[in-house]
PDB file of C-alpha atoms in Angstrom:
ATOM      1  CA  UNK A   1     118.462-108.975 -41.076  1.00  0.00           C
ATOM      2  CA  UNK A   2     119.496-105.805 -39.376  1.00  0.00           C
ATOM      3  CA  UNK A   3     118.555-102.365 -40.668  1.00  0.00           C
ATOM      4  CA  UNK A   4     119.884 -99.165 -39.168  1.00  0.00           C
ATOM      5  CA  UNK A   5     121.027 -95.671 -40.001  1.00  0.00           C
ATOM      6  CA  UNK A   6     124.640 -94.613 -39.916  1.00  0.00           C
ATOM      7  CA  UNK A   7     127.752 -96.710 -40.018  1.00  0.00           C
ATOM      8  CA  UNK A   8     128.555 -99.576 -37.684  1.00  0.00           C
ATOM      9  CA  UNK A   9     131.656 -97.831 -36.366  1.00  0.00           C
ATOM     10  CA  UNK A  10     129.699 -94.726 -35.340  1.00  0.00           C
ATOM     11  CA  UNK A  11     126.428 -96.283 -34.218  1.00  0.00           C
ATOM     12  CA  UNK A  12     126.277 -94.143 -31.073  1.00  0.00           C
ATOM     13  CA  UNK A  13     126.714 -90.895 -32.987  1.00  0.00           C
ATOM     14  CA  UNK A  14     123.996 -88.912 -34.755  1.00  0.00           C
ATOM     15  CA  UNK A  15     126.587 -87.290 -37.033  1.00  0.00           C
ATOM     16  CA  UNK A  16     126.354 -88.067 -40.741  1.00  0.00           C
ATOM     17  CA  UNK A  17     128.612 -90.785 -42.111  1.00  0.00           C
ATOM     18  CA  UNK A  18     132.122 -89.393 -42.491  1.00  0.00           C
ATOM     19  CA  UNK A  19     132.764 -91.971 -45.214  1.00  0.00           C
ATOM     20  CA  UNK A  20     129.862 -90.778 -47.355  1.00  0.00           C
ATOM     21  CA  UNK A  21     130.774 -87.115 -46.896  1.00  0.00           C
ATOM     22  CA  UNK A  22     134.431 -87.922 -47.704  1.00  0.00           C
ATOM     23  CA  UNK A  23     133.217 -89.512 -50.926  1.00  0.00           C
ATOM     24  CA  UNK A  24     131.651 -86.166 -51.813  1.00  0.00           C
ATOM     25  CA  UNK A  25     128.043 -86.852 -50.858  1.00  0.00           C
ATOM     26  CA  UNK A  26     126.090 -84.071 -49.188  1.00  0.00           C
ATOM     27  CA  UNK A  27     125.495 -84.080 -45.451  1.00  0.00           C
ATOM     28  CA  UNK A  28     121.771 -84.365 -46.151  1.00  0.00           C
ATOM     29  CA  UNK A  29     122.301 -87.529 -48.193  1.00  0.00           C
ATOM     30  CA  UNK A  30     124.680 -88.927 -45.582  1.00  0.00           C
ATOM     31  CA  UNK A  31     122.000 -88.470 -42.904  1.00  0.00           C
ATOM     32  CA  UNK A  32     119.552 -90.360 -45.114  1.00  0.00           C
ATOM     33  CA  UNK A  33     121.789 -93.419 -45.455  1.00  0.00           C
ATOM     34  CA  UNK A  34     120.441 -96.776 -44.376  1.00  0.00           C
ATOM     35  CA  UNK A  35     122.669 -99.749 -43.543  1.00  0.00           C
ATOM     36  CA  UNK A  36     121.562-103.332 -44.104  1.00  0.00           C
ATOM     37  CA  UNK A  37     123.249-106.208 -42.308  1.00  0.00           C
ATOM     38  CA  UNK A  38     122.808-109.559 -43.956  1.00  0.00           C
ATOM     39  CA  UNK A  39     124.019-112.621 -42.105  1.00  0.00           C
ATOM     40  CA  UNK A  40     125.003-115.992 -43.403  1.00  0.00           C
ATOM     41  CA  UNK A  41     121.780-117.493 -42.066  1.00  0.00           C
ATOM     42  CA  UNK A  42     119.474-115.030 -43.837  1.00  0.00           C
ATOM     43  CA  UNK A  43     117.531-116.551 -46.691  1.00  0.00           C
ATOM     44  CA  UNK A  44     116.913-115.063 -50.117  1.00  0.00           C
ATOM     45  CA  UNK A  45     113.207-114.911 -49.188  1.00  0.00           C
ATOM     46  CA  UNK A  46     113.968-112.794 -46.089  1.00  0.00           C
ATOM     47  CA  UNK A  47     116.128-110.443 -48.133  1.00  0.00           C
ATOM     48  CA  UNK A  48     113.373-110.078 -50.755  1.00  0.00           C
ATOM     49  CA  UNK A  49     110.785-109.401 -48.030  1.00  0.00           C
ATOM     50  CA  UNK A  50     112.902-106.657 -46.448  1.00  0.00           C
ATOM     51  CA  UNK A  51     113.619-105.142 -49.871  1.00  0.00           C
ATOM     52  CA  UNK A  52     109.901-104.994 -50.674  1.00  0.00           C
ATOM     53  CA  UNK A  53     109.108-103.436 -47.289  1.00  0.00           C
ATOM     54  CA  UNK A  54     111.786-100.780 -47.797  1.00  0.00           C
ATOM     55  CA  UNK A  55     110.500 -99.979 -51.292  1.00  0.00           C
ATOM     56  CA  UNK A  56     106.934 -99.709 -49.981  1.00  0.00           C
ATOM     57  CA  UNK A  57     107.986 -97.476 -47.068  1.00  0.00           C
ATOM     58  CA  UNK A  58     110.022 -95.139 -49.300  1.00  0.00           C
ATOM     59  CA  UNK A  59     107.131 -94.847 -51.744  1.00  0.00           C
ATOM     60  CA  UNK A  60     104.728 -94.035 -48.881  1.00  0.00           C
ATOM     61  CA  UNK A  61     107.070 -91.348 -47.552  1.00  0.00           C
ATOM     62  CA  UNK A  62     107.437 -89.856 -51.030  1.00  0.00           C
ATOM     63  CA  UNK A  63     103.643 -89.681 -51.338  1.00  0.00           C
ATOM     64  CA  UNK A  64     103.397 -87.894 -47.995  1.00  0.00           C
ATOM     65  CA  UNK A  65     105.960 -85.342 -49.155  1.00  0.00           C
ATOM     66  CA  UNK A  66     104.288 -84.777 -52.510  1.00  0.00           C
ATOM     67  CA  UNK A  67     100.797 -84.418 -50.999  1.00  0.00           C
ATOM     68  CA  UNK A  68     101.886 -82.047 -48.254  1.00  0.00           C
ATOM     69  CA  UNK A  69     104.230 -79.967 -50.404  1.00  0.00           C
ATOM     70  CA  UNK A  70     106.745 -80.152 -47.545  1.00  0.00           C
ATOM     71  CA  UNK A  71     109.767 -82.309 -46.924  1.00  0.00           C
ATOM     72  CA  UNK A  72     109.575 -84.899 -44.169  1.00  0.00           C
ATOM     73  CA  UNK A  73     112.189 -82.898 -42.291  1.00  0.00           C
ATOM     74  CA  UNK A  74     109.853 -79.877 -42.284  1.00  0.00           C
ATOM     75  CA  UNK A  75     106.955 -82.028 -41.110  1.00  0.00           C
ATOM     76  CA  UNK A  76     109.051 -83.560 -38.300  1.00  0.00           C
ATOM     77  CA  UNK A  77     110.286 -80.133 -37.295  1.00  0.00           C
ATOM     78  CA  UNK A  78     106.704 -78.897 -36.871  1.00  0.00           C
ATOM     79  CA  UNK A  79     105.835 -81.924 -34.751  1.00  0.00           C
ATOM     80  CA  UNK A  80     108.778 -81.310 -32.427  1.00  0.00           C
ATOM     81  CA  UNK A  81     110.900 -84.183 -33.691  1.00  0.00           C
ATOM     82  CA  UNK A  82     114.263 -84.088 -35.411  1.00  0.00           C
ATOM     83  CA  UNK A  83     114.874 -86.811 -37.987  1.00  0.00           C
ATOM     84  CA  UNK A  84     118.500 -87.178 -36.908  1.00  0.00           C
ATOM     85  CA  UNK A  85     117.530 -88.071 -33.342  1.00  0.00           C
ATOM     86  CA  UNK A  86     114.622 -90.355 -34.192  1.00  0.00           C
ATOM     87  CA  UNK A  87     116.498 -92.669 -36.566  1.00  0.00           C
ATOM     88  CA  UNK A  88     118.122 -95.900 -35.569  1.00  0.00           C
TER      89      UNK A  88
END
């Protein structure tokens, strides 16, 4: 399985997905998009494992945000990182 941010056709760009913004989604949501590539040789078990890992990671990040009272973007900004340049 492959997991990445952004679209396949703009993988070298840190710009938000033009498709998602054209569909009316906010730039913030477009930056948060995650792309999953599933190949013909991936098993159902592998897909389930990745899905569970993603769910667990999102829940952990939500807990960090709720405990700190800040968004992850604010936390990254204070640490000198920009979420748009650290994804991928």
